[in-house]
C-alpha cells in the first residue's frame, strides 16, 4: 500500500509531545511491514538540524485564500528506515522559534500556516506522482486534508482512489479559528456548516478531520469510547457519535529503536529482563548523582516526565506532596509548560531539598535516564488519549502509578492478587479522580516496594516481558486503511 502520513511534528525532526513519537514510530513500523510510506512535515528551519534537512526537489505555488505562496519541497529519509520524508518549506510560516506558539501565545496566523501546509502536501503528492492509497492525517493541524481530499482532490485522477484516515491525538487541541480564517483553506463555503467544518460560528479544524475522513480513530480504545461522552468530548462528542462504526481506537506502540533499555545509549548501564536488578540499580545511582539527590538505593524514587499542564494531573501530586515527601521517597520531575507548575516545582525543591529534584525544559536524553533510573512513574492524568510515558516505564521496568483513563486504562493492569496470579499486573491504578484516591494508590505502591520485593519484581517482569512495540498496532492501522479504501471504491 502507498501511505502518505502527514503530521505537524515527527521525531527526530521536531517534537513537542507524543505525536512526534507516533508519527515516526508508526511510519517505520508500516514500512517494516512492506508498505511504501512517505511522511510529510513542515520544514521548521530553526528546529530541524541541517543534517536532517534533505535536498530540494521542487517548488510549487500554493493558493492560500487570495494569496499565492511558494512551497519548496525538500526530500530526505527518516533515519534508520525506508520512510521517505517530505519537508514543506515556506520561511514566512515555519522559520520561527516555536512550532505552534511562542511565549505561551499561539501564533495568530496558525489557521493560515496549516491551511497552506495541508494543501501543499496534496500538491506535493501530485507533483511527485505519489498516488497514495491512503492519506493519514493527524490532529487539527492536518484536519483540512480529509476535507480537501473529499471535496476537491478526489475529483482529480491522481487521487481518485485515495482514502483518508484521521487520527485524533488529543481532543483538547482543536484548531478553532474565527470564521474569516476559513478563506485560507480555499474550500467551498457550503462545507462550512454545523455537520462538517463549522462549530458555533467558528472554523474547527479537528472537526473537519472527524467529519470528512473515511475512518477516524484515536490512540486507545478506552479514549475512543470516552470522547463520545460530553465529559471528554470537548464539545465534539456529537460529531464523533455521528461517525458510528467509522470511529475506533488503536493503542500506540513504542518505537523500540528509540526506547529499549537493552540498547539505549543514554543510559549509564543498559539492561534486559535478566539483568534488570543490577542495571536499574546502576541507572538509579547515576540519576540520583546527575540530579543532585542523595544516593540512597532503598529510598523509593518516583519520577515524572511531562508537559506541565493540568491535564497531566500535577495538581493531585501538588495536593499531596507534603504528606508524600515525609516518607522515605525521592522525586524527580522533568517538564516544561505552565508557569504555575514551574514555580510549584521550585517551591517543592526548597521545601524538600534532599528529596525533590526538578529540571525545567525539554531534555530527551534525561527523559530516557529517568525512565531507567526511577522505581515508579507517576501519571495521574485527568484524561490521557494514549500516553507514551507509562509504556516507556513498563518497558524500562519502572511500574507506573496512573489514573484509570484512556490509554492508561488500556496499558496498565492494577496490582491485585488476581492480576499477580495470572501474571498481568504491571502497575497501580486509581479510578476515582480525587487526591485521596491518588494518595492511597501511591501508598499501596510504596508498601509493595518497601515490604514485598517478590511482588515488586514480578510487576517489573510482567511490564518488561509484554511486547510494547508497534507490531500489533501497525497491523491494526493496516486494517483500518483497508476499511477506509473500501469506502471510496
Ligand atoms: P503528550 O503527547 O500528551 O505530551 P505523551 O505521553 O503521549 O504525552 O508523550 C509525551 C512525549 O514527550 C514522551 O515521549 C515524553 O518522553 C516526551 N516529553 C514530554 N516532556 C518532556 C520533556 N520535558 N523533556 C523530554 N521529553 C519530554
Short mmCIF file of C-alpha atoms and ligand atoms in Angstrom, two decimals:
data_model
loop_
_atom_site.label_atom_id
_atom_site.label_comp_id
_atom_site.label_asym_id
_atom_site.label_seq_id
_atom_site.Cartn_x
_atom_site.Cartn_y
_atom_site.Cartn_z
CA UNK A 1 0.00 0.00 0.00
CA UNK A 2 1.18 3.56 -0.62
CA UNK A 3 0.71 5.59 2.53
CA UNK A 4 1.15 9.31 2.88
CA UNK A 5 1.49 10.10 6.59
CA UNK A 6 1.01 13.77 7.40
CA UNK A 7 1.83 15.31 10.75
CA UNK A 8 2.94 18.63 12.18
CA UNK A 9 5.83 17.01 14.09
CA UNK A 10 7.87 13.80 13.99
CA UNK A 11 10.95 12.51 15.71
CA UNK A 12 13.83 13.37 15.28
CA UNK A 13 12.82 16.39 13.16
CA UNK A 14 10.63 18.34 15.56
CA UNK A 15 8.86 17.32 18.76
CA UNK A 16 6.61 18.89 21.36
CA UNK A 17 4.85 15.72 22.53
CA UNK A 18 3.70 12.20 21.84
CA UNK A 19 2.51 12.95 18.28
CA UNK A 20 6.16 13.18 17.16
CA UNK A 21 6.93 9.73 18.55
CA UNK A 22 3.83 8.25 16.96
CA UNK A 23 4.34 9.82 13.51
CA UNK A 24 7.82 8.38 13.19
CA UNK A 25 7.29 5.11 15.10
CA UNK A 26 4.17 4.16 13.15
CA UNK A 27 5.71 5.18 9.80
CA UNK A 28 8.73 2.98 10.47
CA UNK A 29 6.57 0.05 11.53
CA UNK A 30 4.38 0.34 8.42
CA UNK A 31 7.45 0.47 6.20
CA UNK A 32 8.71 -2.60 8.07
CA UNK A 33 5.53 -4.41 7.02
CA UNK A 34 6.45 -3.72 3.39
CA UNK A 35 4.31 -0.64 2.72
CA UNK A 36 5.60 2.37 0.82
CA UNK A 37 5.45 5.18 3.37
CA UNK A 38 6.05 8.89 2.83
CA UNK A 39 5.93 11.23 5.80
CA UNK A 40 5.19 14.92 5.20
CA UNK A 41 6.13 17.62 7.72
CA UNK A 42 6.57 21.38 7.76
CA UNK A 43 10.19 22.43 7.42
CA UNK A 44 10.81 24.19 10.74
CA UNK A 45 14.13 25.81 9.92
CA UNK A 46 15.04 26.67 13.49
CA UNK A 47 14.26 23.21 14.85
CA UNK A 48 15.28 20.74 12.16
CA UNK A 49 19.01 20.02 12.25
CA UNK A 50 20.89 20.69 8.98
CA UNK A 51 21.83 17.01 8.58
CA UNK A 52 18.11 16.15 8.50
CA UNK A 53 17.09 18.88 6.07
CA UNK A 54 17.49 16.83 2.86
CA UNK A 55 17.57 18.27 -0.65
CA UNK A 56 15.12 20.48 -2.55
CA UNK A 57 13.18 18.55 -5.18
CA UNK A 58 10.83 21.19 -6.49
CA UNK A 59 8.93 24.42 -6.00
CA UNK A 60 5.18 24.80 -6.11
CA UNK A 61 2.80 27.73 -5.89
CA UNK A 62 0.04 27.13 -3.36
CA UNK A 63 -3.16 29.17 -3.24
CA UNK A 64 -3.85 30.39 0.30
CA UNK A 65 -7.05 32.41 0.15
CA UNK A 66 -6.30 35.16 -2.33
CA UNK A 67 -2.54 34.84 -1.93
CA UNK A 68 -0.22 32.68 -3.97
CA UNK A 69 2.52 31.30 -1.72
CA UNK A 70 5.62 29.39 -2.73
CA UNK A 71 6.33 25.98 -1.20
CA UNK A 72 9.73 24.43 -1.67
CA UNK A 73 9.63 20.66 -1.26
CA UNK A 74 12.65 19.02 0.31
CA UNK A 75 13.17 15.27 0.35
CA UNK A 76 15.05 13.13 2.84
CA UNK A 77 14.60 9.88 4.76
CA UNK A 78 13.59 9.06 8.29
CA UNK A 79 16.83 7.93 9.97
CA UNK A 80 17.12 4.16 10.30
CA UNK A 81 14.26 3.41 7.92
CA UNK A 82 12.99 3.25 4.34
CA UNK A 83 10.49 6.04 5.01
CA UNK A 84 10.73 8.99 2.66
CA UNK A 85 10.26 12.38 4.31
CA UNK A 86 8.95 15.46 2.53
CA UNK A 87 9.61 18.77 4.23
CA UNK A 88 7.42 21.68 3.15
CA UNK A 89 9.43 24.86 3.25
CA UNK A 90 7.99 28.35 3.47
CA UNK A 91 10.11 30.51 5.81
CA UNK A 92 7.41 33.11 6.45
CA UNK A 93 5.28 30.38 8.08
CA UNK A 94 7.77 27.95 9.56
CA UNK A 95 11.06 29.72 10.25
CA UNK A 96 10.07 30.60 13.82
CA UNK A 97 11.20 29.84 17.36
CA UNK A 98 8.20 27.60 18.12
CA UNK A 99 6.09 25.07 16.23
CA UNK A 100 2.66 26.41 17.19
CA UNK A 101 3.26 29.09 19.79
CA UNK A 102 5.80 31.34 21.40
CA UNK A 103 5.97 32.63 24.97
CA UNK A 104 2.67 30.96 25.78
CA UNK A 105 0.77 32.56 22.88
CA UNK A 106 -0.43 30.70 19.79
CA UNK A 107 0.75 32.22 16.52
CA UNK A 108 -2.05 34.46 15.26
CA UNK A 109 -1.76 33.04 11.74
CA UNK A 110 -1.94 29.33 12.67
CA UNK A 111 -5.05 28.83 10.52
CA UNK A 112 -3.22 30.26 7.53
CA UNK A 113 0.00 28.32 8.24
CA UNK A 114 -1.71 24.95 8.44
CA UNK A 115 -4.15 25.66 5.60
CA UNK A 116 -1.07 26.27 3.48
CA UNK A 117 0.64 23.13 4.77
CA UNK A 118 -2.40 20.91 4.18
CA UNK A 119 -2.86 21.98 0.58
CA UNK A 120 0.89 21.98 -0.09
CA UNK A 121 1.14 18.33 1.00
CA UNK A 122 -1.52 17.26 -1.50
CA UNK A 123 0.04 19.37 -4.25
CA UNK A 124 3.45 17.87 -3.47
CA UNK A 125 1.97 14.37 -3.67
CA UNK A 126 0.65 15.15 -7.14
CA UNK A 127 3.87 16.85 -8.23
CA UNK A 128 5.93 13.82 -7.14
CA UNK A 129 3.37 11.40 -8.59
CA UNK A 130 2.96 9.58 -5.28
CA UNK A 131 -0.63 8.43 -5.94
CA UNK A 132 -1.22 7.41 -2.31
CA UNK A 133 -3.81 4.77 -1.45
CA UNK A 134 -4.10 6.34 1.97
CA UNK A 135 -3.53 9.81 3.30
CA UNK A 136 -3.20 9.52 7.06
CA UNK A 137 -3.69 12.91 8.69
CA UNK A 138 -3.04 13.60 12.38
CA UNK A 139 -4.59 16.18 14.70
CA UNK A 140 -6.08 19.58 13.91
CA UNK A 141 -3.04 20.86 12.02
CA UNK A 142 -3.86 18.43 9.21
CA UNK A 143 -7.63 18.24 9.73
CA UNK A 144 -8.32 20.10 6.49
CA UNK A 145 -6.67 17.36 4.44
CA UNK A 146 -9.62 14.92 4.55
CA UNK A 147 -11.89 17.84 3.60
CA UNK A 148 -9.66 18.90 0.69
CA UNK A 149 -9.46 15.32 -0.49
CA UNK A 150 -13.19 14.62 -0.27
CA UNK A 151 -14.35 17.87 -1.83
CA UNK A 152 -11.65 18.73 -4.40
CA UNK A 153 -8.72 16.42 -4.88
CA UNK A 154 -10.60 13.16 -5.30
CA UNK A 155 -12.15 14.65 -8.41
CA UNK A 156 -8.69 14.52 -9.99
CA UNK A 157 -7.35 11.27 -11.50
CA UNK A 158 -4.28 11.24 -9.18
CA UNK A 159 -6.43 10.99 -6.07
CA UNK A 160 -9.48 9.14 -7.36
CA UNK A 161 -8.81 6.09 -5.18
CA UNK A 162 -7.13 7.85 -2.26
CA UNK A 163 -8.87 7.36 1.07
CA UNK A 164 -8.20 9.34 4.22
CA UNK A 165 -7.73 8.25 7.81
CA UNK A 166 -7.71 10.87 10.53
CA UNK A 167 -6.16 10.25 13.94
CA UNK A 168 -7.05 12.30 17.00
CA UNK A 169 -4.18 12.51 19.48
CA UNK A 170 -5.88 14.91 21.90
CA UNK A 171 -9.44 16.30 21.89
CA UNK A 172 -8.33 19.30 23.92
CA UNK A 173 -6.50 20.81 20.94
CA UNK A 174 -8.98 21.52 18.16
CA UNK A 175 -7.61 24.29 15.98
CA UNK A 176 -10.57 26.65 16.43
CA UNK A 177 -10.41 29.91 14.49
CA UNK A 178 -12.71 32.83 13.62
CA UNK A 179 -14.88 32.18 10.58
CA UNK A 180 -12.94 34.63 8.43
CA UNK A 181 -9.88 32.35 8.64
CA UNK A 182 -11.84 29.80 6.61
CA UNK A 183 -10.90 31.67 3.44
CA UNK A 184 -7.30 30.42 3.72
CA UNK A 185 -8.47 26.86 3.18
CA UNK A 186 -9.87 27.61 -0.27
CA UNK A 187 -12.64 25.09 0.46
CA UNK A 188 -16.21 25.58 -0.76
CA UNK A 189 -18.33 27.63 1.62
CA UNK A 190 -21.11 25.06 1.66
CA UNK A 191 -18.82 22.82 3.76
CA UNK A 192 -18.86 25.50 6.46
CA UNK A 193 -21.89 24.04 8.20
CA UNK A 194 -22.56 22.52 11.62
CA UNK A 195 -22.17 18.93 10.43
CA UNK A 196 -18.80 19.47 8.78
CA UNK A 197 -16.29 22.29 9.41
CA UNK A 198 -18.17 24.87 11.42
CA UNK A 199 -18.53 24.87 15.20
CA UNK A 200 -20.67 27.59 16.79
CA UNK A 201 -19.74 30.07 14.07
CA UNK A 202 -16.05 29.21 14.08
CA UNK A 203 -13.78 27.12 11.88
CA UNK A 204 -12.84 23.91 13.72
CA UNK A 205 -10.06 22.00 12.01
CA UNK A 206 -10.29 18.94 14.26
CA UNK A 207 -13.97 18.69 13.41
CA UNK A 208 -13.04 18.88 9.71
CA UNK A 209 -10.89 15.79 10.09
CA UNK A 210 -13.53 13.97 12.13
CA UNK A 211 -16.37 14.72 9.75
CA UNK A 212 -14.63 14.39 6.39
CA UNK A 213 -12.30 11.38 6.71
CA UNK A 214 -13.27 7.85 5.68
CA UNK A 215 -12.17 6.44 9.03
CA UNK A 216 -11.41 8.37 12.20
CA UNK A 217 -9.52 6.87 15.07
CA UNK A 218 -7.93 7.85 18.30
CA UNK A 219 -4.97 6.43 20.13
CA UNK A 220 -6.58 3.99 22.54
CA UNK A 221 -9.83 2.01 22.64
CA UNK A 222 -10.87 3.48 26.00
CA UNK A 223 -10.31 7.08 24.84
CA UNK A 224 -12.37 6.28 21.70
CA UNK A 225 -15.29 5.45 24.00
CA UNK A 226 -14.65 8.34 26.41
CA UNK A 227 -14.66 11.06 23.74
CA UNK A 228 -18.19 10.14 22.73
CA UNK A 229 -19.28 11.50 26.11
CA UNK A 230 -19.58 15.19 26.99
CA UNK A 231 -17.01 14.90 29.81
CA UNK A 232 -14.16 14.02 27.42
CA UNK A 233 -15.53 15.16 24.06
CA UNK A 234 -14.74 18.87 24.44
CA UNK A 235 -17.91 19.74 22.54
CA UNK A 236 -17.31 17.37 19.64
CA UNK A 237 -18.89 14.26 21.17
CA UNK A 238 -21.94 14.59 18.87
CA UNK A 239 -19.68 14.75 15.80
CA UNK A 240 -17.87 11.64 16.99
CA UNK A 241 -21.05 9.76 17.76
CA UNK A 242 -22.29 10.63 14.29
CA UNK A 243 -19.40 8.65 12.79
CA UNK A 244 -20.77 5.38 14.20
CA UNK A 245 -18.57 2.42 13.33
CA UNK A 246 -16.18 4.65 11.37
CA UNK A 247 -14.65 5.62 14.74
CA UNK A 248 -12.24 3.30 16.54
CA UNK A 249 -9.30 3.28 18.97
CA UNK A 250 -5.83 1.82 18.40
CA UNK A 251 -3.30 1.89 21.22
CA UNK A 252 0.01 3.49 20.28
CA UNK A 253 3.15 1.40 20.30
CA UNK A 254 6.66 2.09 21.50
CA UNK A 255 9.39 2.80 18.97
CA UNK A 256 11.78 0.15 20.24
CA UNK A 257 14.67 1.52 18.19
CA UNK A 258 14.47 4.61 20.43
CA UNK A 259 13.07 3.24 23.69
CA UNK A 260 14.72 -0.03 24.66
CA UNK A 261 16.78 -0.42 27.85
CA UNK A 262 18.91 -3.11 26.17
CA UNK A 263 20.22 -0.70 23.52
CA UNK A 264 19.61 2.78 24.96
CA UNK A 265 22.80 4.81 24.50
CA UNK A 266 21.65 7.46 27.01
CA UNK A 267 21.80 5.10 30.00
CA UNK A 268 24.63 4.64 32.50
CA UNK A 269 24.11 0.91 32.14
CA UNK A 270 21.96 -1.00 29.68
CA UNK A 271 19.88 -3.90 30.85
CA UNK A 272 17.43 -6.63 29.87
CA UNK A 273 14.92 -8.63 31.84
CA UNK A 274 17.78 -10.88 33.00
CA UNK A 275 19.98 -8.02 34.20
CA UNK A 276 17.30 -5.57 35.32
CA UNK A 277 18.22 -5.70 39.01
CA UNK A 278 21.83 -4.59 38.60
CA UNK A 279 21.06 -2.44 35.58
CA UNK A 280 18.37 -0.40 37.27
CA UNK A 281 20.42 -0.06 40.44
CA UNK A 282 23.28 1.45 38.41
CA UNK A 283 20.89 3.74 36.50
CA UNK A 284 19.24 4.86 39.74
CA UNK A 285 22.56 5.75 41.38
CA UNK A 286 23.67 7.62 38.24
CA UNK A 287 20.36 9.50 38.05
CA UNK A 288 20.48 10.49 41.72
CA UNK A 289 24.02 11.79 41.14
CA UNK A 290 23.03 13.64 37.97
CA UNK A 291 20.08 15.48 39.50
CA UNK A 292 21.67 16.08 42.91
CA UNK A 293 19.65 13.70 45.08
CA UNK A 294 21.30 11.70 47.90
CA UNK A 295 22.42 8.29 46.61
CA UNK A 296 20.13 6.12 48.67
CA UNK A 297 19.40 2.83 46.90
CA UNK A 298 16.49 1.97 49.21
CA UNK A 299 14.60 5.27 49.04
CA UNK A 300 11.77 4.86 46.58
CA UNK A 301 12.46 7.18 43.64
CA UNK A 302 9.32 8.41 41.87
CA UNK A 303 9.53 10.21 38.54
CA UNK A 304 7.56 12.36 36.13
CA UNK A 305 8.41 13.36 32.55
CA UNK A 306 5.64 15.53 31.21
CA UNK A 307 4.26 18.66 29.75
CA UNK A 308 3.47 20.73 32.83
CA UNK A 309 -0.27 21.20 32.38
CA UNK A 310 -3.43 20.47 34.33
CA UNK A 311 -4.14 17.51 32.03
CA UNK A 312 -1.21 15.56 33.41
CA UNK A 313 -2.60 15.60 36.97
CA UNK A 314 0.18 17.59 38.58
CA UNK A 315 -2.49 19.18 40.76
CA UNK A 316 -3.00 15.84 42.51
CA UNK A 317 0.71 15.48 43.20
CA UNK A 318 0.86 19.08 44.45
CA UNK A 319 -2.13 18.49 46.73
CA UNK A 320 -0.45 15.55 48.47
CA UNK A 321 3.24 16.41 48.18
CA UNK A 322 3.64 17.45 51.82
CA UNK A 323 2.38 14.06 53.02
CA UNK A 324 4.24 12.06 50.38
CA UNK A 325 7.65 13.51 50.96
CA UNK A 326 7.53 12.95 54.70
CA UNK A 327 8.01 9.26 53.83
CA UNK A 328 11.24 7.76 52.55
CA UNK A 329 10.52 8.86 49.00
CA UNK A 330 12.50 10.84 46.44
CA UNK A 331 11.00 12.61 43.43
CA UNK A 332 12.40 13.79 40.11
CA UNK A 333 10.31 15.80 37.67
CA UNK A 334 11.36 16.77 34.14
CA UNK A 335 8.96 19.05 32.34
CA UNK A 336 8.13 22.33 30.74
CA UNK A 337 4.89 24.21 30.43
CA UNK A 338 2.71 26.31 32.66
CA UNK A 339 4.49 28.78 34.89
CA UNK A 340 2.39 27.86 37.93
CA UNK A 341 3.81 24.34 37.84
CA UNK A 342 7.37 25.51 37.20
CA UNK A 343 7.05 27.73 40.29
CA UNK A 344 5.49 24.90 42.27
CA UNK A 345 8.43 22.63 41.46
CA UNK A 346 10.86 25.29 42.64
CA UNK A 347 8.95 25.68 45.92
CA UNK A 348 8.84 21.92 46.39
CA UNK A 349 12.59 21.74 45.90
CA UNK A 350 13.11 24.46 48.51
CA UNK A 351 10.82 22.64 50.92
CA UNK A 352 12.36 19.17 50.39
CA UNK A 353 15.90 19.80 49.11
CA UNK A 354 17.06 16.24 49.80
CA UNK A 355 14.03 14.59 48.36
CA UNK A 356 12.92 16.57 45.33
CA UNK A 357 14.79 17.37 42.13
CA UNK A 358 13.37 19.07 39.08
CA UNK A 359 14.59 20.05 35.66
CA UNK A 360 12.58 22.58 33.70
CA UNK A 361 12.99 22.25 29.93
CA UNK A 362 12.88 19.65 27.19
CA UNK A 363 15.65 17.07 27.51
CA UNK A 364 15.28 13.86 25.53
CA UNK A 365 18.34 12.06 26.96
CA UNK A 366 17.41 12.86 30.55
CA UNK A 367 13.88 11.57 29.86
CA UNK A 368 15.45 8.21 28.98
CA UNK A 369 17.65 8.20 32.10
CA UNK A 370 14.65 9.00 34.28
CA UNK A 371 12.63 6.12 32.84
CA UNK A 372 15.52 3.78 33.63
CA UNK A 373 16.63 5.22 36.97
CA UNK A 374 13.34 5.64 38.82
CA UNK A 375 11.49 2.97 40.75
CA UNK A 376 8.00 4.04 39.69
CA UNK A 377 6.46 6.57 37.30
CA UNK A 378 3.63 8.92 38.30
CA UNK A 379 1.00 9.70 35.65
CA UNK A 380 -2.26 10.70 37.35
CA UNK A 381 -3.71 12.34 34.20
CA UNK A 382 -7.18 13.90 34.18
CA UNK A 383 -7.55 12.40 30.73
CA UNK A 384 -4.99 10.59 28.59
CA UNK A 385 -5.63 9.78 24.91
CA UNK A 386 -2.90 7.14 24.99
CA UNK A 387 0.14 8.32 26.91
CA UNK A 388 3.54 7.05 25.97
CA UNK A 389 5.49 7.52 29.16
CA UNK A 390 3.62 4.82 31.05
CA UNK A 391 4.53 2.39 28.25
CA UNK A 392 8.17 3.51 28.29
CA UNK A 393 8.09 2.97 32.07
CA UNK A 394 6.70 -0.54 31.64
CA UNK A 395 9.37 -1.38 29.06
CA UNK A 396 12.07 0.02 31.39
CA UNK A 397 10.92 -1.86 34.49
CA UNK A 398 9.50 1.17 36.34
CA UNK A 399 5.91 0.29 37.30
CA UNK A 400 3.56 3.22 36.56
CA UNK A 401 1.09 4.67 39.06
CA UNK A 402 -1.78 6.02 36.96
CA UNK A 403 -5.37 7.19 36.81
CA UNK A 404 -7.76 4.74 35.17
CA UNK A 405 -8.46 6.72 31.98
CA UNK A 406 -7.81 6.46 28.24
CA UNK A 407 -4.64 4.70 27.19
CA UNK A 408 -3.55 4.39 30.82
CA UNK A 409 -6.56 2.15 31.42
CA UNK A 410 -5.63 0.11 28.35
CA UNK A 411 -1.94 -0.42 29.12
CA UNK A 412 -1.62 -0.56 32.92
CA UNK A 413 -3.02 -3.52 34.85
CA UNK A 414 -3.50 -2.81 38.55
CA UNK A 415 -1.59 -4.91 41.05
CA UNK A 416 -4.17 -7.21 42.69
CA UNK A 417 -3.94 -10.80 43.93
CA UNK A 418 -5.75 -11.87 40.77
CA UNK A 419 -3.58 -9.92 38.31
CA UNK A 420 -0.42 -11.09 40.07
CA UNK A 421 -1.74 -14.64 39.90
CA UNK A 422 -2.31 -14.53 36.16
CA UNK A 423 0.90 -12.54 35.59
CA UNK A 424 -0.70 -9.47 34.02
CA UNK A 425 -0.33 -6.97 36.89
CA UNK A 426 2.23 -4.32 35.94
CA UNK A 427 1.44 -1.15 37.90
CA UNK A 428 -1.06 0.71 40.08
CA UNK A 429 -4.34 2.38 39.10
CA UNK A 430 -6.90 4.54 40.84
CA UNK A 431 -10.35 5.22 39.46
CA UNK A 432 -11.99 8.00 41.49
CA UNK A 433 -10.29 11.21 40.45
CA UNK A 434 -9.58 12.58 43.91
CA UNK A 435 -6.35 13.31 45.73
CA UNK A 436 -7.39 10.80 48.42
CA UNK A 437 -7.65 8.00 45.87
CA UNK A 438 -4.37 9.09 44.30
CA UNK A 439 -2.59 9.12 47.63
CA UNK A 440 -3.99 5.73 48.61
CA UNK A 441 -2.74 4.34 45.30
CA UNK A 442 0.76 5.73 45.87
CA UNK A 443 0.83 4.33 49.43
CA UNK A 444 -0.12 0.95 48.05
CA UNK A 445 2.81 1.08 45.62
CA UNK A 446 5.17 2.28 48.36
CA UNK A 447 4.00 -0.58 50.58
CA UNK A 448 4.73 -3.18 47.91
CA UNK A 449 8.09 -1.60 47.07
CA UNK A 450 9.21 -1.49 50.68
CA UNK A 451 7.76 -4.71 52.08
CA UNK A 452 7.05 -7.16 49.26
CA UNK A 453 10.01 -7.39 46.90
CA UNK A 454 8.85 -10.61 45.19
CA UNK A 455 5.63 -8.87 44.10
CA UNK A 456 7.56 -5.76 43.05
CA UNK A 457 9.95 -7.86 40.97
CA UNK A 458 7.03 -9.68 39.41
CA UNK A 459 5.44 -6.34 38.44
CA UNK A 460 8.69 -5.34 36.74
CA UNK A 461 8.86 -8.65 34.94
CA UNK A 462 5.24 -8.52 33.78
CA UNK A 463 5.76 -5.00 32.40
CA UNK A 464 9.04 -5.72 30.66
CA UNK A 465 8.05 -9.01 29.11
CA UNK A 466 4.99 -7.72 27.24
CA UNK A 467 5.62 -6.62 23.66
CA UNK A 468 5.06 -2.83 23.59
CA UNK A 469 6.41 -2.39 20.07
CA UNK A 470 4.36 -1.09 17.15
CA UNK A 471 3.95 -4.61 15.71
CA UNK A 472 0.33 -5.16 16.78
CA UNK A 473 -0.85 -1.59 16.34
CA UNK A 474 0.69 -1.16 12.89
CA UNK A 475 -1.25 -4.26 11.76
CA UNK A 476 -4.41 -2.68 13.20
CA UNK A 477 -3.73 0.50 11.20
CA UNK A 478 -3.40 -1.57 8.02
CA UNK A 479 -6.84 -3.00 8.79
CA UNK A 480 -8.41 0.46 9.09
CA UNK A 481 -6.59 1.62 5.95
CA UNK A 482 -8.24 -1.29 4.10
CA UNK A 483 -11.58 -0.38 5.55
CA UNK A 484 -11.10 3.29 4.52
CA UNK A 485 -10.19 2.23 0.99
CA UNK A 486 -13.31 0.11 0.73
CA UNK A 487 -15.33 3.26 1.42
CA UNK A 488 -14.05 5.14 -1.65
CA UNK A 489 -14.14 2.35 -4.21
P1 LIG B 1 1.62 14.22 25.37
O1 LIG B 1 1.71 13.92 23.91
O2 LIG B 1 0.22 14.47 25.87
O3 LIG B 1 2.55 15.29 25.81
P2 LIG B 1 2.65 11.52 25.76
O4 LIG B 1 2.91 10.72 27.00
O5 LIG B 1 1.82 10.86 24.72
O6 LIG B 1 2.06 12.92 26.20
O7 LIG B 1 4.04 11.84 25.07
C1 LIG B 1 4.94 12.75 25.60
C2 LIG B 1 6.28 12.57 24.92
O8 LIG B 1 7.04 13.75 25.13
C3 LIG B 1 7.09 11.43 25.52
O9 LIG B 1 7.98 10.92 24.54
C4 LIG B 1 7.88 12.16 26.62
O10 LIG B 1 9.04 11.47 26.98
C5 LIG B 1 8.18 13.46 25.95
N1 LIG B 1 8.37 14.58 26.86
C6 LIG B 1 7.43 15.33 27.48
N2 LIG B 1 8.01 16.33 28.19
C7 LIG B 1 9.34 16.19 28.02
C8 LIG B 1 10.48 16.92 28.50
N3 LIG B 1 10.34 17.97 29.29
N4 LIG B 1 11.70 16.51 28.09
C9 LIG B 1 11.84 15.44 27.28
N5 LIG B 1 10.82 14.71 26.80
C10 LIG B 1 9.58 15.08 27.16
#
